[in-house]
PDB file of C-alpha atoms in Angstrom:
ATOM      1  CA  UNK A 666     -54.388  23.183   6.253  1.00  0.00           C
ATOM      2  CA  UNK A 667     -54.302  20.156   8.063  1.00  0.00           C
ATOM      3  CA  UNK A 668     -54.604  16.765   5.965  1.00  0.00           C
ATOM      4  CA  UNK A 669     -55.715  13.348   6.860  1.00  0.00           C
ATOM      5  CA  UNK A 670     -55.116  10.397   4.519  1.00  0.00           C
ATOM      6  CA  UNK A 671     -56.728   6.921   4.167  1.00  0.00           C
ATOM      7  CA  UNK A 672     -55.544   4.074   2.350  1.00  0.00           C
ATOM      8  CA  UNK A 673     -56.441   2.324   0.374  1.00  0.00           C
ATOM      9  CA  UNK A 674     -59.228   4.334  -1.017  1.00  0.00           C
ATOM     10  CA  UNK A 675     -61.062   1.465  -2.349  1.00  0.00           C
ATOM     11  CA  UNK A 676     -60.736  -2.214  -1.799  1.00  0.00           C
ATOM     12  CA  UNK A 677     -62.434  -5.487  -2.827  1.00  0.00           C
ATOM     13  CA  UNK A 678     -61.864  -8.602  -1.211  1.00  0.00           C
ATOM     14  CA  UNK A 679     -63.380 -12.069  -0.939  1.00  0.00           C
ATOM     15  CA  UNK A 680     -65.478 -13.181   1.976  1.00  0.00           C
ATOM     16  CA  UNK A 681     -63.341 -14.574   4.961  1.00  0.00           C
ATOM     17  CA  UNK A 682     -60.339 -12.298   4.229  1.00  0.00           C
ATOM     18  CA  UNK A 683     -59.163  -9.472   6.581  1.00  0.00           C
ATOM     19  CA  UNK A 684     -58.661  -5.925   5.405  1.00  0.00           C
ATOM     20  CA  UNK A 685     -56.612  -3.132   6.926  1.00  0.00           C
ATOM     21  CA  UNK A 686     -57.330   0.345   6.585  1.00  0.00           C
ATOM     22  CA  UNK A 687     -54.945   3.304   7.403  1.00  0.00           C
ATOM     23  CA  UNK A 688     -55.631   6.532   8.728  1.00  0.00           C
ATOM     24  CA  UNK A 689     -52.866   9.084   8.707  1.00  0.00           C
ATOM     25  CA  UNK A 690     -52.586  12.706   9.905  1.00  0.00           C
ATOM     26  CA  UNK A 691     -50.239  14.045   7.568  1.00  0.00           C
ATOM     27  CA  UNK A 692     -49.005  17.419   9.171  1.00  0.00           C
ATOM     28  CA  UNK A 693     -50.091  17.240  12.879  1.00  0.00           C
ATOM     29  CA  UNK A 694     -50.019  14.886  15.675  1.00  0.00           C
ATOM     30  CA  UNK A 695     -53.250  13.323  16.712  1.00  0.00           C
ATOM     31  CA  UNK A 696     -53.734  11.341  20.131  1.00  0.00           C
ATOM     32  CA  UNK A 697     -57.352  10.849  19.373  1.00  0.00           C
ATOM     33  CA  UNK A 698     -58.769   9.541  16.016  1.00  0.00           C
ATOM     34  CA  UNK A 699     -62.407   8.294  15.257  1.00  0.00           C
ATOM     35  CA  UNK A 700     -63.621   5.626  12.746  1.00  0.00           C
ATOM     36  CA  UNK A 701     -67.019   6.217  11.257  1.00  0.00           C
ATOM     37  CA  UNK A 702     -69.066   3.875   8.909  1.00  0.00           C
ATOM     38  CA  UNK A 703     -71.383   4.961   6.363  1.00  0.00           C
ATOM     39  CA  UNK A 704     -74.047   2.592   4.587  1.00  0.00           C
ATOM     40  CA  UNK A 705     -75.270   3.766   1.304  1.00  0.00           C
ATOM     41  CA  UNK A 706     -77.573   6.744   1.459  1.00  0.00           C
ATOM     42  CA  UNK A 707     -77.160   6.922   5.202  1.00  0.00           C
ATOM     43  CA  UNK A 708     -75.346   9.160   7.666  1.00  0.00           C
ATOM     44  CA  UNK A 709     -72.034   8.431   9.413  1.00  0.00           C
ATOM     45  CA  UNK A 710     -72.180   6.313  12.532  1.00  0.00           C
ATOM     46  CA  UNK A 711     -69.303   6.420  14.975  1.00  0.00           C
ATOM     47  CA  UNK A 712     -67.796   2.964  15.395  1.00  0.00           C
ATOM     48  CA  UNK A 713     -65.025   3.663  17.591  1.00  0.00           C
ATOM     49  CA  UNK A 714     -62.632   6.286  19.323  1.00  0.00           C
ATOM     50  CA  UNK A 715     -58.902   5.435  18.826  1.00  0.00           C
ATOM     51  CA  UNK A 716     -56.487   6.651  21.378  1.00  0.00           C
ATOM     52  CA  UNK A 717     -52.789   6.476  20.859  1.00  0.00           C
ATOM     53  CA  UNK A 718     -51.032   4.064  23.127  1.00  0.00           C
ATOM     54  CA  UNK A 719     -54.236   2.673  24.616  1.00  0.00           C
ATOM     55  CA  UNK A 720     -57.338   0.398  23.695  1.00  0.00           C
ATOM     56  CA  UNK A 721     -59.778   1.886  21.543  1.00  0.00           C
ATOM     57  CA  UNK A 722     -63.340   2.535  22.973  1.00  0.00           C
ATOM     58  CA  UNK A 723     -66.043   0.900  20.804  1.00  0.00           C
ATOM     59  CA  UNK A 724     -69.618   2.301  20.456  1.00  0.00           C
ATOM     60  CA  UNK A 725     -72.258   0.073  21.642  1.00  0.00           C
ATOM     61  CA  UNK A 726     -73.155  -2.814  19.213  1.00  0.00           C
ATOM     62  CA  UNK A 727     -69.810  -2.576  17.426  1.00  0.00           C
ATOM     63  CA  UNK A 728     -67.769  -5.923  17.726  1.00  0.00           C
ATOM     64  CA  UNK A 729     -64.256  -5.126  18.806  1.00  0.00           C
ATOM     65  CA  UNK A 730     -63.033  -8.629  17.802  1.00  0.00           C
ATOM     66  CA  UNK A 731     -64.442  -7.936  14.277  1.00  0.00           C
ATOM     67  CA  UNK A 732     -63.030  -4.358  13.962  1.00  0.00           C
ATOM     68  CA  UNK A 733     -59.512  -4.350  15.435  1.00  0.00           C
ATOM     69  CA  UNK A 734     -58.172  -0.713  15.778  1.00  0.00           C
ATOM     70  CA  UNK A 735     -54.400   0.064  16.585  1.00  0.00           C
ATOM     71  CA  UNK A 736     -53.254   3.585  17.195  1.00  0.00           C
ATOM     72  CA  UNK A 737     -49.466   2.952  17.612  1.00  0.00           C
ATOM     73  CA  UNK A 738     -48.184   6.430  16.880  1.00  0.00           C
ATOM     74  CA  UNK A 739     -49.341   9.977  16.971  1.00  0.00           C
ATOM     75  CA  UNK A 740     -49.995  10.058  13.314  1.00  0.00           C
ATOM     76  CA  UNK A 741     -51.402   6.499  12.522  1.00  0.00           C
ATOM     77  CA  UNK A 742     -54.500   4.576  13.447  1.00  0.00           C
ATOM     78  CA  UNK A 743     -55.606   1.387  11.557  1.00  0.00           C
ATOM     79  CA  UNK A 744     -58.754  -0.233  11.342  1.00  0.00           C
ATOM     80  CA  UNK A 745     -58.576  -4.029  10.396  1.00  0.00           C
ATOM     81  CA  UNK A 746     -62.044  -5.890   9.388  1.00  0.00           C
ATOM     82  CA  UNK A 747     -61.401  -9.503  10.306  1.00  0.00           C
ATOM     83  CA  UNK A 748     -62.846 -12.183   8.354  1.00  0.00           C
ATOM     84  CA  UNK A 749     -64.958  -9.787   6.293  1.00  0.00           C
ATOM     85  CA  UNK A 750     -68.347 -10.635   5.182  1.00  0.00           C
ATOM     86  CA  UNK A 751     -70.489  -8.989   2.478  1.00  0.00           C
ATOM     87  CA  UNK A 752     -72.604  -7.063   5.129  1.00  0.00           C
ATOM     88  CA  UNK A 753     -69.194  -5.392   6.155  1.00  0.00           C
ATOM     89  CA  UNK A 754     -69.147  -3.666   2.878  1.00  0.00           C
ATOM     90  CA  UNK A 755     -69.274  -0.066   3.463  1.00  0.00           C
ATOM     91  CA  UNK A 756     -67.457   3.329   3.291  1.00  0.00           C
ATOM     92  CA  UNK A 757     -65.240   3.820   6.468  1.00  0.00           C
ATOM     93  CA  UNK A 758     -64.233   7.312   7.154  1.00  0.00           C
ATOM     94  CA  UNK A 759     -61.652   8.173   9.928  1.00  0.00           C
ATOM     95  CA  UNK A 760     -61.065  11.641  11.496  1.00  0.00           C
ATOM     96  CA  UNK A 761     -58.194  12.949  13.609  1.00  0.00           C
ATOM     97  CA  UNK A 762     -58.432  15.348  16.453  1.00  0.00           C
ATOM     98  CA  UNK A 763     -55.816  17.978  16.865  1.00  0.00           C
ATOM     99  CA  UNK A 764     -54.002  17.919  20.406  1.00  0.00           C
ATOM    100  CA  UNK A 765     -53.747  21.385  21.712  1.00  0.00           C
ATOM    101  CA  UNK A 766     -54.321  21.622  25.496  1.00  0.00           C
ATOM    102  CA  UNK A 767     -56.880  24.001  26.929  1.00  0.00           C
ATOM    103  CA  UNK A 768     -58.214  25.027  23.431  1.00  0.00           C
ATOM    104  CA  UNK A 769     -60.705  24.125  20.864  1.00  0.00           C
ATOM    105  CA  UNK A 770     -59.382  21.304  18.879  1.00  0.00           C
ATOM    106  CA  UNK A 771     -60.140  20.891  15.245  1.00  0.00           C
ATOM    107  CA  UNK A 772     -61.146  17.560  13.770  1.00  0.00           C
ATOM    108  CA  UNK A 773     -60.188  16.738  10.316  1.00  0.00           C
ATOM    109  CA  UNK A 774     -61.718  13.959   8.099  1.00  0.00           C
ATOM    110  CA  UNK A 775     -60.036  11.502   5.730  1.00  0.00           C
ATOM    111  CA  UNK A 776     -61.338  11.075   2.348  1.00  0.00           C
ATOM    112  CA  UNK A 777     -62.899   7.540   3.122  1.00  0.00           C
ATOM    113  CA  UNK A 778     -62.226   3.962   2.160  1.00  0.00           C
ATOM    114  CA  UNK A 779     -64.859   1.951   0.171  1.00  0.00           C
ATOM    115  CA  UNK A 780     -64.815  -1.573   1.056  1.00  0.00           C
ATOM    116  CA  UNK A 781     -66.583  -4.253  -0.880  1.00  0.00           C
ATOM    117  CA  UNK A 782     -66.776  -7.760   0.032  1.00  0.00           C
ATOM    118  CA  UNK A 783     -67.648 -10.210  -2.401  1.00  0.00           C
TER     119      UNK A 783
ATOM    120  CA  UNK B 192     -76.530  13.075  24.900  1.00  0.00           C
ATOM    121  CA  UNK B 193     -76.573  14.649  21.845  1.00  0.00           C
ATOM    122  CA  UNK B 194     -78.613  14.206  18.577  1.00  0.00           C
ATOM    123  CA  UNK B 195     -79.297  16.022  15.416  1.00  0.00           C
ATOM    124  CA  UNK B 196     -82.433  16.009  13.250  1.00  0.00           C
ATOM    125  CA  UNK B 197     -82.572  17.305   9.711  1.00  0.00           C
ATOM    126  CA  UNK B 198     -85.939  18.053   8.464  1.00  0.00           C
ATOM    127  CA  UNK B 199     -86.407  16.941   4.853  1.00  0.00           C
ATOM    128  CA  UNK B 200     -84.260  14.048   3.487  1.00  0.00           C
ATOM    129  CA  UNK B 201     -84.520  15.449   0.121  1.00  0.00           C
ATOM    130  CA  UNK B 202     -84.918  19.134  -1.038  1.00  0.00           C
ATOM    131  CA  UNK B 203     -85.176  20.253  -4.648  1.00  0.00           C
ATOM    132  CA  UNK B 204     -84.685  23.840  -5.548  1.00  0.00           C
ATOM    133  CA  UNK B 205     -84.480  25.687  -8.944  1.00  0.00           C
ATOM    134  CA  UNK B 206     -80.916  27.188  -9.957  1.00  0.00           C
ATOM    135  CA  UNK B 207     -80.722  30.693  -8.608  1.00  0.00           C
ATOM    136  CA  UNK B 208     -83.226  30.031  -5.875  1.00  0.00           C
ATOM    137  CA  UNK B 209     -82.630  30.274  -2.034  1.00  0.00           C
ATOM    138  CA  UNK B 210     -81.295  27.179  -0.538  1.00  0.00           C
ATOM    139  CA  UNK B 211     -82.562  26.591   3.019  1.00  0.00           C
ATOM    140  CA  UNK B 212     -81.422  23.156   4.744  1.00  0.00           C
ATOM    141  CA  UNK B 213     -82.673  22.818   8.346  1.00  0.00           C
ATOM    142  CA  UNK B 214     -80.956  21.338  11.309  1.00  0.00           C
ATOM    143  CA  UNK B 215     -82.095  21.119  14.888  1.00  0.00           C
ATOM    144  CA  UNK B 216     -79.953  19.820  17.685  1.00  0.00           C
ATOM    145  CA  UNK B 217     -80.179  18.649  21.115  1.00  0.00           C
ATOM    146  CA  UNK B 218     -77.187  18.961  23.518  1.00  0.00           C
ATOM    147  CA  UNK B 219     -76.691  19.064  27.277  1.00  0.00           C
ATOM    148  CA  UNK B 220     -73.650  21.051  27.008  1.00  0.00           C
ATOM    149  CA  UNK B 221     -72.605  23.887  24.830  1.00  0.00           C
ATOM    150  CA  UNK B 222     -72.361  22.628  21.305  1.00  0.00           C
ATOM    151  CA  UNK B 223     -70.042  22.852  18.518  1.00  0.00           C
ATOM    152  CA  UNK B 224     -72.191  22.738  15.373  1.00  0.00           C
ATOM    153  CA  UNK B 225     -70.955  21.867  11.759  1.00  0.00           C
ATOM    154  CA  UNK B 226     -72.244  21.506   8.259  1.00  0.00           C
ATOM    155  CA  UNK B 227     -70.564  19.108   5.982  1.00  0.00           C
ATOM    156  CA  UNK B 228     -71.087  18.466   2.162  1.00  0.00           C
ATOM    157  CA  UNK B 229     -70.491  15.049   0.596  1.00  0.00           C
ATOM    158  CA  UNK B 230     -70.392  14.552  -3.166  1.00  0.00           C
ATOM    159  CA  UNK B 231     -70.953  10.947  -4.469  1.00  0.00           C
ATOM    160  CA  UNK B 232     -68.265   8.304  -3.335  1.00  0.00           C
ATOM    161  CA  UNK B 233     -66.142  11.122  -1.677  1.00  0.00           C
ATOM    162  CA  UNK B 234     -65.265  12.070   1.940  1.00  0.00           C
ATOM    163  CA  UNK B 235     -66.693  15.019   3.894  1.00  0.00           C
ATOM    164  CA  UNK B 236     -65.856  18.640   3.150  1.00  0.00           C
ATOM    165  CA  UNK B 237     -66.429  21.315   5.876  1.00  0.00           C
ATOM    166  CA  UNK B 238     -68.728  24.109   4.857  1.00  0.00           C
ATOM    167  CA  UNK B 239     -68.760  25.947   8.209  1.00  0.00           C
ATOM    168  CA  UNK B 240     -68.697  25.701  11.940  1.00  0.00           C
ATOM    169  CA  UNK B 241     -69.947  27.400  15.125  1.00  0.00           C
ATOM    170  CA  UNK B 242     -67.631  27.220  17.824  1.00  0.00           C
ATOM    171  CA  UNK B 243     -69.414  29.797  20.456  1.00  0.00           C
ATOM    172  CA  UNK B 244     -67.947  32.790  18.567  1.00  0.00           C
ATOM    173  CA  UNK B 245     -70.397  34.880  16.119  1.00  0.00           C
ATOM    174  CA  UNK B 246     -73.915  33.256  15.796  1.00  0.00           C
ATOM    175  CA  UNK B 247     -74.132  33.977  12.071  1.00  0.00           C
ATOM    176  CA  UNK B 248     -71.404  31.941  10.376  1.00  0.00           C
ATOM    177  CA  UNK B 249     -70.142  32.399   6.830  1.00  0.00           C
ATOM    178  CA  UNK B 250     -68.736  29.496   5.177  1.00  0.00           C
ATOM    179  CA  UNK B 251     -67.239  28.544   1.876  1.00  0.00           C
ATOM    180  CA  UNK B 252     -69.212  28.426  -1.541  1.00  0.00           C
ATOM    181  CA  UNK B 253     -71.653  31.146  -0.342  1.00  0.00           C
ATOM    182  CA  UNK B 254     -73.109  29.310   2.424  1.00  0.00           C
ATOM    183  CA  UNK B 255     -74.037  30.695   5.871  1.00  0.00           C
ATOM    184  CA  UNK B 256     -75.785  29.366   8.920  1.00  0.00           C
ATOM    185  CA  UNK B 257     -76.969  30.969  12.025  1.00  0.00           C
ATOM    186  CA  UNK B 258     -76.889  29.441  15.481  1.00  0.00           C
ATOM    187  CA  UNK B 259     -80.142  30.140  17.276  1.00  0.00           C
ATOM    188  CA  UNK B 260     -79.961  28.864  20.860  1.00  0.00           C
ATOM    189  CA  UNK B 261     -83.417  29.492  21.683  1.00  0.00           C
ATOM    190  CA  UNK B 262     -84.722  27.380  18.614  1.00  0.00           C
ATOM    191  CA  UNK B 263     -81.865  24.804  19.210  1.00  0.00           C
ATOM    192  CA  UNK B 264     -81.382  25.444  15.372  1.00  0.00           C
ATOM    193  CA  UNK B 265     -78.415  25.820  12.866  1.00  0.00           C
ATOM    194  CA  UNK B 266     -80.052  26.081   9.576  1.00  0.00           C
ATOM    195  CA  UNK B 267     -77.968  26.327   6.314  1.00  0.00           C
ATOM    196  CA  UNK B 268     -78.775  28.953   3.717  1.00  0.00           C
ATOM    197  CA  UNK B 269     -77.367  30.080   0.498  1.00  0.00           C
ATOM    198  CA  UNK B 270     -79.143  33.127  -1.408  1.00  0.00           C
ATOM    199  CA  UNK B 271     -78.861  31.550  -4.759  1.00  0.00           C
ATOM    200  CA  UNK B 272     -78.274  27.769  -5.655  1.00  0.00           C
ATOM    201  CA  UNK B 273     -75.936  26.522  -8.292  1.00  0.00           C
ATOM    202  CA  UNK B 274     -75.999  23.361 -10.097  1.00  0.00           C
ATOM    203  CA  UNK B 275     -72.816  22.363  -8.288  1.00  0.00           C
ATOM    204  CA  UNK B 276     -74.450  22.648  -4.948  1.00  0.00           C
ATOM    205  CA  UNK B 277     -76.283  19.321  -5.591  1.00  0.00           C
ATOM    206  CA  UNK B 278     -74.958  17.018  -3.103  1.00  0.00           C
ATOM    207  CA  UNK B 279     -75.526  15.578   0.323  1.00  0.00           C
ATOM    208  CA  UNK B 280     -75.621  17.712   3.293  1.00  0.00           C
ATOM    209  CA  UNK B 281     -74.895  16.628   6.965  1.00  0.00           C
ATOM    210  CA  UNK B 282     -75.375  18.796  10.112  1.00  0.00           C
ATOM    211  CA  UNK B 283     -73.338  17.503  13.057  1.00  0.00           C
ATOM    212  CA  UNK B 284     -72.821  18.316  16.521  1.00  0.00           C
ATOM    213  CA  UNK B 285     -69.883  17.825  18.873  1.00  0.00           C
ATOM    214  CA  UNK B 286     -69.513  18.385  22.497  1.00  0.00           C
ATOM    215  CA  UNK B 287     -67.478  21.262  23.728  1.00  0.00           C
ATOM    216  CA  UNK B 288     -66.000  19.184  26.410  1.00  0.00           C
ATOM    217  CA  UNK B 289     -66.102  15.503  26.900  1.00  0.00           C
ATOM    218  CA  UNK B 290     -66.137  13.013  24.066  1.00  0.00           C
ATOM    219  CA  UNK B 291     -65.491  15.085  20.951  1.00  0.00           C
ATOM    220  CA  UNK B 292     -66.675  12.715  18.424  1.00  0.00           C
ATOM    221  CA  UNK B 293     -69.415  13.943  15.876  1.00  0.00           C
ATOM    222  CA  UNK B 294     -72.827  13.037  16.038  1.00  0.00           C
ATOM    223  CA  UNK B 295     -74.211  13.434  12.566  1.00  0.00           C
ATOM    224  CA  UNK B 296     -77.655  14.238  11.274  1.00  0.00           C
ATOM    225  CA  UNK B 297     -79.394  11.684   8.755  1.00  0.00           C
ATOM    226  CA  UNK B 298     -78.365  14.022   5.936  1.00  0.00           C
ATOM    227  CA  UNK B 299     -80.353  16.114   3.489  1.00  0.00           C
ATOM    228  CA  UNK B 300     -80.017  15.457  -0.428  1.00  0.00           C
ATOM    229  CA  UNK B 301     -79.981  18.714  -2.260  1.00  0.00           C
ATOM    230  CA  UNK B 302     -80.990  18.640  -5.902  1.00  0.00           C
ATOM    231  CA  UNK B 303     -80.821  21.672  -8.007  1.00  0.00           C
ATOM    232  CA  UNK B 304     -83.081  21.846 -11.082  1.00  0.00           C
ATOM    233  CA  UNK B 305     -81.995  23.828 -14.247  1.00  0.00           C
TER     234      UNK B 305
END
């Protein structure tokens, strides 16, 4: 089956630094990827939709200058948390959508990245 | 707009007992519906999905769910709980056309008592 990877799986950084998280579709091409955020003991909330070759679409309340998304290829989307602060600590999960015209497209989730900002 | 509600943030059952986790949805278009399980500090694992085929869907680990349009429900069941079923369960809805992101329910934590 299709696999989506995330790197790193866990990152600890100091306040004020920037952190990049990679999301890769390993065996399929994904023109669309999604980034979700999950706070402890809460559900997943969509942050943004990442489209290959174009600007990401951010959900209301998500700062686009804070959370930079780049989808430069059909298998890679990156999320950069700029000037991270402790309140950005969270579990970040990406998903990738298969791209078959005119049919149901499956969406596969990555294993998540745990970000801790000190 | 789509939304998902899960009745009961925490459900406890005895090992061997029936598991019933409730999910109701609202959607303005025919939905795709999903159940995911999440173990501590891990990502999501797909249990089963409804994509407009059979209304009774069988998934992994003995779980199944039935899509009931009249009740806008997609409840998850398992005849006999196992200790390894203890986890967080999320119901999710996804549009069948535009905007194929997931909208997740708040989750239900399942505890299995020996």
